[in-house]
C-alpha positions as semicolon CSV with decimal commas, in nm:
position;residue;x (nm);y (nm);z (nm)
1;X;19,042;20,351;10,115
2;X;18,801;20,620;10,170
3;X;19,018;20,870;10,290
4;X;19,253;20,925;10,005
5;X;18,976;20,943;9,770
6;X;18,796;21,260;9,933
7;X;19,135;21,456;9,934
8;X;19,172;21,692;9,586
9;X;19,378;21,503;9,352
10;X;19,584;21,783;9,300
11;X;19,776;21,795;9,656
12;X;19,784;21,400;9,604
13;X;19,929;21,360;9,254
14;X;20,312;21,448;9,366
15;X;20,345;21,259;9,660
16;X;20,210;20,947;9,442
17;X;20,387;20,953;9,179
18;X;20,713;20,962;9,409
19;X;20,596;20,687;9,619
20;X;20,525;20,506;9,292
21;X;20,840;20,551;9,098
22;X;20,992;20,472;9,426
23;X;20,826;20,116;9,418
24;X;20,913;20,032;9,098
25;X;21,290;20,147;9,077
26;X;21,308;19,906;9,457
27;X;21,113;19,633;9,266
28;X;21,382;19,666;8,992
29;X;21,654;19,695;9,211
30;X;21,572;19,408;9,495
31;X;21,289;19,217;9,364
32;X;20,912;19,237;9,578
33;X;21,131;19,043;9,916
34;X;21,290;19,424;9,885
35;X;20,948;19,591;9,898
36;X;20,819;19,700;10,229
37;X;20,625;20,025;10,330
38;X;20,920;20,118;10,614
39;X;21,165;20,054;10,327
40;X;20,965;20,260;10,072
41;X;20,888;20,523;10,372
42;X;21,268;20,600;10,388
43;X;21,294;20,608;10,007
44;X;21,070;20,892;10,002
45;X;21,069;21,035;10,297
46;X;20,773;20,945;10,454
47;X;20,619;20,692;10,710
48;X;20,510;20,363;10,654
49;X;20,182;20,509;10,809
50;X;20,181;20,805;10,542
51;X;20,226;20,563;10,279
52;X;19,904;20,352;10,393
53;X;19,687;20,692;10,408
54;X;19,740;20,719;10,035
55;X;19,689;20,350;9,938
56;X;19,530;20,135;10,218
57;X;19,684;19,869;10,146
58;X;19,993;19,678;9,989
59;X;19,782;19,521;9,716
60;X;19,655;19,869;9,645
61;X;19,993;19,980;9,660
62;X;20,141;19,731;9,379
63;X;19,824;19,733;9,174
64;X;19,878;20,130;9,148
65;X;20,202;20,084;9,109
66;X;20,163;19,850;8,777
67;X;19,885;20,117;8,670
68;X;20,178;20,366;8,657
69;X;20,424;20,142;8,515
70;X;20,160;20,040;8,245
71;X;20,123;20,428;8,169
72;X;20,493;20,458;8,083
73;X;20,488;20,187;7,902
74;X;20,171;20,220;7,676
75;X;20,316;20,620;7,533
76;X;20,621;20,371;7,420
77;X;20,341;20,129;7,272
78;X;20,165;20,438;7,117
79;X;20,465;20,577;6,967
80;X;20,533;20,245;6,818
81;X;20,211;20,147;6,668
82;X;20,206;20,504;6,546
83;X;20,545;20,466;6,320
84;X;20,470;20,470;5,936
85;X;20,642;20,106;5,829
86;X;20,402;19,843;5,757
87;X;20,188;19,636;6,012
88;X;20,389;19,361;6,099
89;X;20,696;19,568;6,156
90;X;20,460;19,729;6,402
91;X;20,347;19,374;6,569
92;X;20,662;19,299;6,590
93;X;20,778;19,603;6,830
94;X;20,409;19,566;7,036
95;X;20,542;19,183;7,061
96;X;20,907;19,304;7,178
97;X;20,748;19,576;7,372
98;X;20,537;19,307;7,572
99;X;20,792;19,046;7,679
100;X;21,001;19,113;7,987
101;X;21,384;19,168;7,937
102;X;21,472;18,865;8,115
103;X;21,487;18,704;8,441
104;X;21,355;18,942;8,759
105;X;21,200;19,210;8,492
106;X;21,052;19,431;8,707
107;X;20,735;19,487;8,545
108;X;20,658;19,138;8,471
109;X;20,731;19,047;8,841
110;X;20,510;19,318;8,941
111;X;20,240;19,172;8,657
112;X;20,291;18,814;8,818
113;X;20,247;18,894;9,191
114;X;19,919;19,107;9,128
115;X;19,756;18,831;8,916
116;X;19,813;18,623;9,223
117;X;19,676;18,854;9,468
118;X;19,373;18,883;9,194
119;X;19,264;18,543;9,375
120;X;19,118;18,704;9,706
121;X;19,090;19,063;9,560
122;X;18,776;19,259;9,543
123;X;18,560;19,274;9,211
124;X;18,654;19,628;9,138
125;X;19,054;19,532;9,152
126;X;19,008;19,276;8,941
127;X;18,847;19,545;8,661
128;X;19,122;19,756;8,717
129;X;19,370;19,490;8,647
130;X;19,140;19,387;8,377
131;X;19,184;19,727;8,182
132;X;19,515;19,720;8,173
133;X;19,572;19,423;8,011
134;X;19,271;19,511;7,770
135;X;19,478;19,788;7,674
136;X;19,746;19,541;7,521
137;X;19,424;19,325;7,378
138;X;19,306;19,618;7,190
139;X;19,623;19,753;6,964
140;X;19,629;19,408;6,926
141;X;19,323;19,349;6,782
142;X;19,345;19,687;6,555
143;X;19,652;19,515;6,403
144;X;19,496;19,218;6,323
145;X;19,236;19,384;6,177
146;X;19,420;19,638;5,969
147;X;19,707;19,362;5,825
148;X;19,413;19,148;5,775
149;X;19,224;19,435;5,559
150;X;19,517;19,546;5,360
151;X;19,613;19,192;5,206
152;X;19,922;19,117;5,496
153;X;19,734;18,878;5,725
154;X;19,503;18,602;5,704
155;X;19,149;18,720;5,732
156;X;19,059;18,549;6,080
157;X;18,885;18,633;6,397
158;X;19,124;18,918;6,535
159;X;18,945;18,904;6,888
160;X;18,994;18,524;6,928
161;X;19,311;18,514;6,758
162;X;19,458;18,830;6,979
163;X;19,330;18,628;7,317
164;X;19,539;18,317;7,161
165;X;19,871;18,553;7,093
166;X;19,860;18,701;7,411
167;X;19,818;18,356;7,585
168;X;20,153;18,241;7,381
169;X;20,328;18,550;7,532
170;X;20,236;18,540;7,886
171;X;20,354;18,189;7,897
172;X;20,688;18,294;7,722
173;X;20,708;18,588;7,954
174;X;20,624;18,382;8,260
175;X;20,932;18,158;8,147
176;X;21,132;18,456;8,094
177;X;21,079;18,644;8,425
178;X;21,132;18,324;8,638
179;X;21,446;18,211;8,437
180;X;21,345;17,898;8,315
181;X;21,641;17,728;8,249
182;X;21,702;17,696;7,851
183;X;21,431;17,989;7,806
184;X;21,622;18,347;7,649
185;X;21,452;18,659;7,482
186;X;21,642;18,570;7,128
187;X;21,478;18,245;7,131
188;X;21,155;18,291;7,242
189;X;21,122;18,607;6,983
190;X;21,226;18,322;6,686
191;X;20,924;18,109;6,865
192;X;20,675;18,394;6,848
193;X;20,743;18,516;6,482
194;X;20,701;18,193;6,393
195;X;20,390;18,116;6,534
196;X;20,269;18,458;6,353
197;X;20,424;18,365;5,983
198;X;20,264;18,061;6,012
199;X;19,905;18,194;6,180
200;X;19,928;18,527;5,976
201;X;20,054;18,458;5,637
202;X;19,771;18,422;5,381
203;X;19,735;18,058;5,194
């Protein structure tokens, strides 16, 4: 995608973040079967050919796409952690903030079809994807670390013990997005807290 790349950001930065916002709000609207560069082309006005110019390719395309979704959603994250009520209040909403709404959540079906195009996608994809979830890892980690110092939490390993919370939510969220029958936001919330009163709370 050397073409893109060489142009100034500046006379690229519009057009983007229209063909972005576009993706998302047809992701959210028809699922990814809905998603195709003519379709996206008429939503913005432009060819499926102008569309490739910028990205290259589809995978480019939805992997910028959850970049830009992940950007909205991490000033909500920011906001939140940045509230003056004590830490787990402030787990809590990172925890609510990270599971999908429910069945065809647009940004969790977005997050599941790029982890399976990260089988056959290039090293430097795979960091990018990488970084955004590592964003999520480490606001984790600083709450860990501050409930632990302040008496709240257990004192524990926050790295390992953020890498085992977020594995207990992307399995929750992977139920949630697909609609696993018997699976709903209320209870899987109920199973997460639990699994942090009993993890969390000191002896």
């Amino acid at each position: 995608m050397s073409g893109p790349d060489r142009r100034p950001r500046r006379r690229l930065n519009q057009p983007r973040e229209q063909v972005l916002a576009a993706a998302m709000a047809t992701i959210a609207a028809r699922g990814l079967a809905g998603l195709t560069m003519a379709g996206l082309g008429r939503e913005v006005g432009m060819s499926s050919g102008h569309i490739l110019y910028y990205f290259g390719t589809k995978d480019e395309l939805l992997l910028q796409t959850l970049g830009w979704s992940e950007e909205q959603l991490g000033a909500d994250r920011r906001a939140a952690l940045a509230r003056r009520v004590p830490v787990r209040e402030r787990l809590d909403a990172l925890v609510d903030l990270y599971l999908p709404d429910g069945p065809g959540d647009p940004r969790w079906t977005l997050w599941l079809e790029v982890w399976n195009r990260t089988r056959t996608a290039d090293d430097a994809a795979r960091e990018r994807q990488l970084d955004l979830e590592l964003a999520w890892h480490r606001d984790l980690v600083a709450l860990l670390v501050e409930g632990a110092s302040d008496g709240t939490f257990r004192t524990a390993d926050a790295e390992r013990l953020a890498t085992r919370i977020r594995a207990l939510l992307d399995g929750f969220a992977t139920h949630l997005v697909v609609g696993l029958p018997g699976t709903d936001l209320a209870a899987v919330r109920a199973q997460v807290a639990e699994f942090l009163d009993e993890t969390l709370t000191p002896a």
